[in-house]
Amino acid sequence: MENLTTRGRATRLGATALGFALLLVGTLWGNDDDFPFGPFRMYSTSNPPNAPAPDTRVEGVNSTGTVVDLDQDATGIRRAEIEGQQDRYAADPALLAEVADAYAERHPDAAALVEVRIVIRWHGIRAGRPTGRHTDETVVRWQAPR
């Protein structure tokens, strides 16, 4: 077994101190985007026991009026990617045309989508338990140009 040199010990201590400092700063002032040096709040917080629980989905309406579920299998786009960019879609709903394009690419023989929307289903919660009731809220809507 070889002993570490003074320089090797100093390098390791410096790297350890830097890592600790990044963790400390990230914990006190960071957000989810700073992970792994910031807190990952998704798992460190919970909703109040009577607050509704959101369930986000993307759906489309094709030219025949049929509602199509635009999940990862249908578009190749993960729901987390949509949820993570939801503010961008709300600011510019035309970005949802990319979802319609991804669907068309995977389903060339399907009827074209004329509308894509992000819908949040709010599941009722009472005393921390589901009530079985829900409401749907369309938060972003894009319609194809005619």
PDB file of C-alpha atoms in Angstrom, residues 19-108:
ATOM      1  CA  GLY A  19     -18.204  19.343  -2.662  1.00  0.00           C
ATOM      2  CA  PHE A  20     -19.363  20.124   0.872  1.00  0.00           C
ATOM      3  CA  ALA A  21     -19.519  23.851   0.099  1.00  0.00           C
ATOM      4  CA  LEU A  22     -21.597  23.201  -3.055  1.00  0.00           C
ATOM      5  CA  LEU A  23     -23.996  21.005  -1.082  1.00  0.00           C
ATOM      6  CA  LEU A  24     -24.345  23.622   1.652  1.00  0.00           C
ATOM      7  CA  VAL A  25     -24.937  26.517  -0.758  1.00  0.00           C
ATOM      8  CA  GLY A  26     -27.332  24.418  -2.858  1.00  0.00           C
ATOM      9  CA  THR A  27     -29.290  23.322   0.200  1.00  0.00           C
ATOM     10  CA  LEU A  28     -29.679  26.848   1.536  1.00  0.00           C
ATOM     11  CA  TRP A  29     -30.257  28.764  -1.722  1.00  0.00           C
ATOM     12  CA  GLY A  30     -30.682  26.215  -4.497  1.00  0.00           C
ATOM     13  CA  ASN A  31     -33.674  24.764  -6.265  1.00  0.00           C
ATOM     14  CA  ASP A  32     -34.473  21.575  -8.194  1.00  0.00           C
ATOM     15  CA  ASP A  33     -32.455  22.712 -11.222  1.00  0.00           C
ATOM     16  CA  ASP A  34     -29.272  22.627  -9.099  1.00  0.00           C
ATOM     17  CA  PHE A  35     -29.605  18.912  -8.333  1.00  0.00           C
ATOM     18  CA  PRO A  36     -27.509  17.049  -7.108  1.00  0.00           C
ATOM     19  CA  PHE A  37     -26.110  20.064  -5.251  1.00  0.00           C
ATOM     20  CA  GLY A  38     -29.529  21.557  -4.583  1.00  0.00           C
ATOM     21  CA  PRO A  39     -32.561  20.083  -2.899  1.00  0.00           C
ATOM     22  CA  PHE A  40     -34.772  17.752  -4.869  1.00  0.00           C
ATOM     23  CA  ARG A  41     -38.018  19.073  -3.448  1.00  0.00           C
ATOM     24  CA  MET A  42     -40.184  16.674  -5.408  1.00  0.00           C
ATOM     25  CA  TYR A  43     -39.595  14.056  -2.726  1.00  0.00           C
ATOM     26  CA  SER A  44     -39.081  16.336   0.262  1.00  0.00           C
ATOM     27  CA  THR A  45     -42.476  18.024   0.397  1.00  0.00           C
ATOM     28  CA  SER A  46     -46.085  16.966   0.433  1.00  0.00           C
ATOM     29  CA  ASN A  47     -49.423  18.548  -0.329  1.00  0.00           C
ATOM     30  CA  PRO A  48     -51.812  19.505   2.468  1.00  0.00           C
ATOM     31  CA  PRO A  49     -54.154  16.624   3.423  1.00  0.00           C
ATOM     32  CA  ASN A  50     -57.216  18.278   1.821  1.00  0.00           C
ATOM     33  CA  ALA A  51     -55.566  19.748  -1.280  1.00  0.00           C
ATOM     34  CA  PRO A  52     -56.419  18.232  -4.663  1.00  0.00           C
ATOM     35  CA  ALA A  53     -53.705  16.156  -6.339  1.00  0.00           C
ATOM     36  CA  PRO A  54     -52.749  17.110  -9.911  1.00  0.00           C
ATOM     37  CA  ASP A  55     -52.349  14.572 -12.713  1.00  0.00           C
ATOM     38  CA  THR A  56     -51.113  16.199 -15.925  1.00  0.00           C
ATOM     39  CA  ARG A  57     -51.762  14.705 -19.343  1.00  0.00           C
ATOM     40  CA  VAL A  58     -51.502  15.750 -22.977  1.00  0.00           C
ATOM     41  CA  GLU A  59     -54.318  15.008 -25.351  1.00  0.00           C
ATOM     42  CA  GLY A  60     -55.136  15.861 -28.906  1.00  0.00           C
ATOM     43  CA  VAL A  61     -58.224  16.083 -31.067  1.00  0.00           C
ATOM     44  CA  ASN A  62     -57.941  14.752 -34.601  1.00  0.00           C
ATOM     45  CA  SER A  63     -59.770  15.938 -37.697  1.00  0.00           C
ATOM     46  CA  THR A  64     -62.609  13.464 -37.042  1.00  0.00           C
ATOM     47  CA  GLY A  65     -63.205  14.906 -33.553  1.00  0.00           C
ATOM     48  CA  THR A  66     -61.732  11.919 -31.711  1.00  0.00           C
ATOM     49  CA  VAL A  67     -59.747  12.663 -28.554  1.00  0.00           C
ATOM     50  CA  VAL A  68     -56.313  11.003 -28.669  1.00  0.00           C
ATOM     51  CA  ASP A  69     -54.092  10.377 -25.651  1.00  0.00           C
ATOM     52  CA  LEU A  70     -50.686  11.852 -26.497  1.00  0.00           C
ATOM     53  CA  ASP A  71     -48.546   9.874 -24.076  1.00  0.00           C
ATOM     54  CA  GLN A  72     -44.964   8.723 -24.561  1.00  0.00           C
ATOM     55  CA  ASP A  73     -46.001   5.751 -26.712  1.00  0.00           C
ATOM     56  CA  ALA A  74     -47.956   8.006 -29.058  1.00  0.00           C
ATOM     57  CA  THR A  75     -45.377  10.790 -29.399  1.00  0.00           C
ATOM     58  CA  GLY A  76     -42.057   9.679 -27.956  1.00  0.00           C
ATOM     59  CA  ILE A  77     -42.210  12.638 -25.564  1.00  0.00           C
ATOM     60  CA  ARG A  78     -42.239  11.857 -21.858  1.00  0.00           C
ATOM     61  CA  ARG A  79     -44.856  13.457 -19.650  1.00  0.00           C
ATOM     62  CA  ALA A  80     -42.109  14.828 -17.394  1.00  0.00           C
ATOM     63  CA  GLU A  81     -40.704  16.766 -20.347  1.00  0.00           C
ATOM     64  CA  ILE A  82     -44.101  18.355 -20.941  1.00  0.00           C
ATOM     65  CA  GLU A  83     -44.603  19.134 -17.251  1.00  0.00           C
ATOM     66  CA  GLY A  84     -41.106  20.600 -16.973  1.00  0.00           C
ATOM     67  CA  GLN A  85     -41.773  22.953 -19.895  1.00  0.00           C
ATOM     68  CA  GLN A  86     -45.390  23.754 -19.048  1.00  0.00           C
ATOM     69  CA  ASP A  87     -44.651  27.429 -18.393  1.00  0.00           C
ATOM     70  CA  ARG A  88     -43.064  27.727 -21.854  1.00  0.00           C
ATOM     71  CA  TYR A  89     -46.097  26.081 -23.460  1.00  0.00           C
ATOM     72  CA  ALA A  90     -48.414  28.417 -21.566  1.00  0.00           C
ATOM     73  CA  ALA A  91     -46.409  31.435 -22.754  1.00  0.00           C
ATOM     74  CA  ASP A  92     -46.345  30.157 -26.347  1.00  0.00           C
ATOM     75  CA  PRO A  93     -49.003  27.505 -27.079  1.00  0.00           C
ATOM     76  CA  ALA A  94     -47.702  27.210 -30.675  1.00  0.00           C
ATOM     77  CA  LEU A  95     -44.888  25.084 -29.216  1.00  0.00           C
ATOM     78  CA  LEU A  96     -47.457  22.297 -28.823  1.00  0.00           C
ATOM     79  CA  ALA A  97     -47.325  21.936 -32.613  1.00  0.00           C
ATOM     80  CA  GLU A  98     -44.134  19.939 -31.975  1.00  0.00           C
ATOM     81  CA  VAL A  99     -46.209  17.379 -30.081  1.00  0.00           C
ATOM     82  CA  ALA A 100     -48.609  17.162 -33.014  1.00  0.00           C
ATOM     83  CA  ASP A 101     -45.642  16.714 -35.369  1.00  0.00           C
ATOM     84  CA  ALA A 102     -44.182  13.951 -33.187  1.00  0.00           C
ATOM     85  CA  TYR A 103     -47.549  12.177 -33.225  1.00  0.00           C
ATOM     86  CA  ALA A 104     -47.839  12.514 -37.024  1.00  0.00           C
ATOM     87  CA  GLU A 105     -44.337  11.127 -37.475  1.00  0.00           C
ATOM     88  CA  ARG A 106     -45.164   8.022 -35.413  1.00  0.00           C
ATOM     89  CA  HIS A 107     -48.652   7.600 -36.900  1.00  0.00           C
ATOM     90  CA  PRO A 108     -48.434   8.610 -40.571  1.00  0.00           C
TER      91      PRO A 108
END
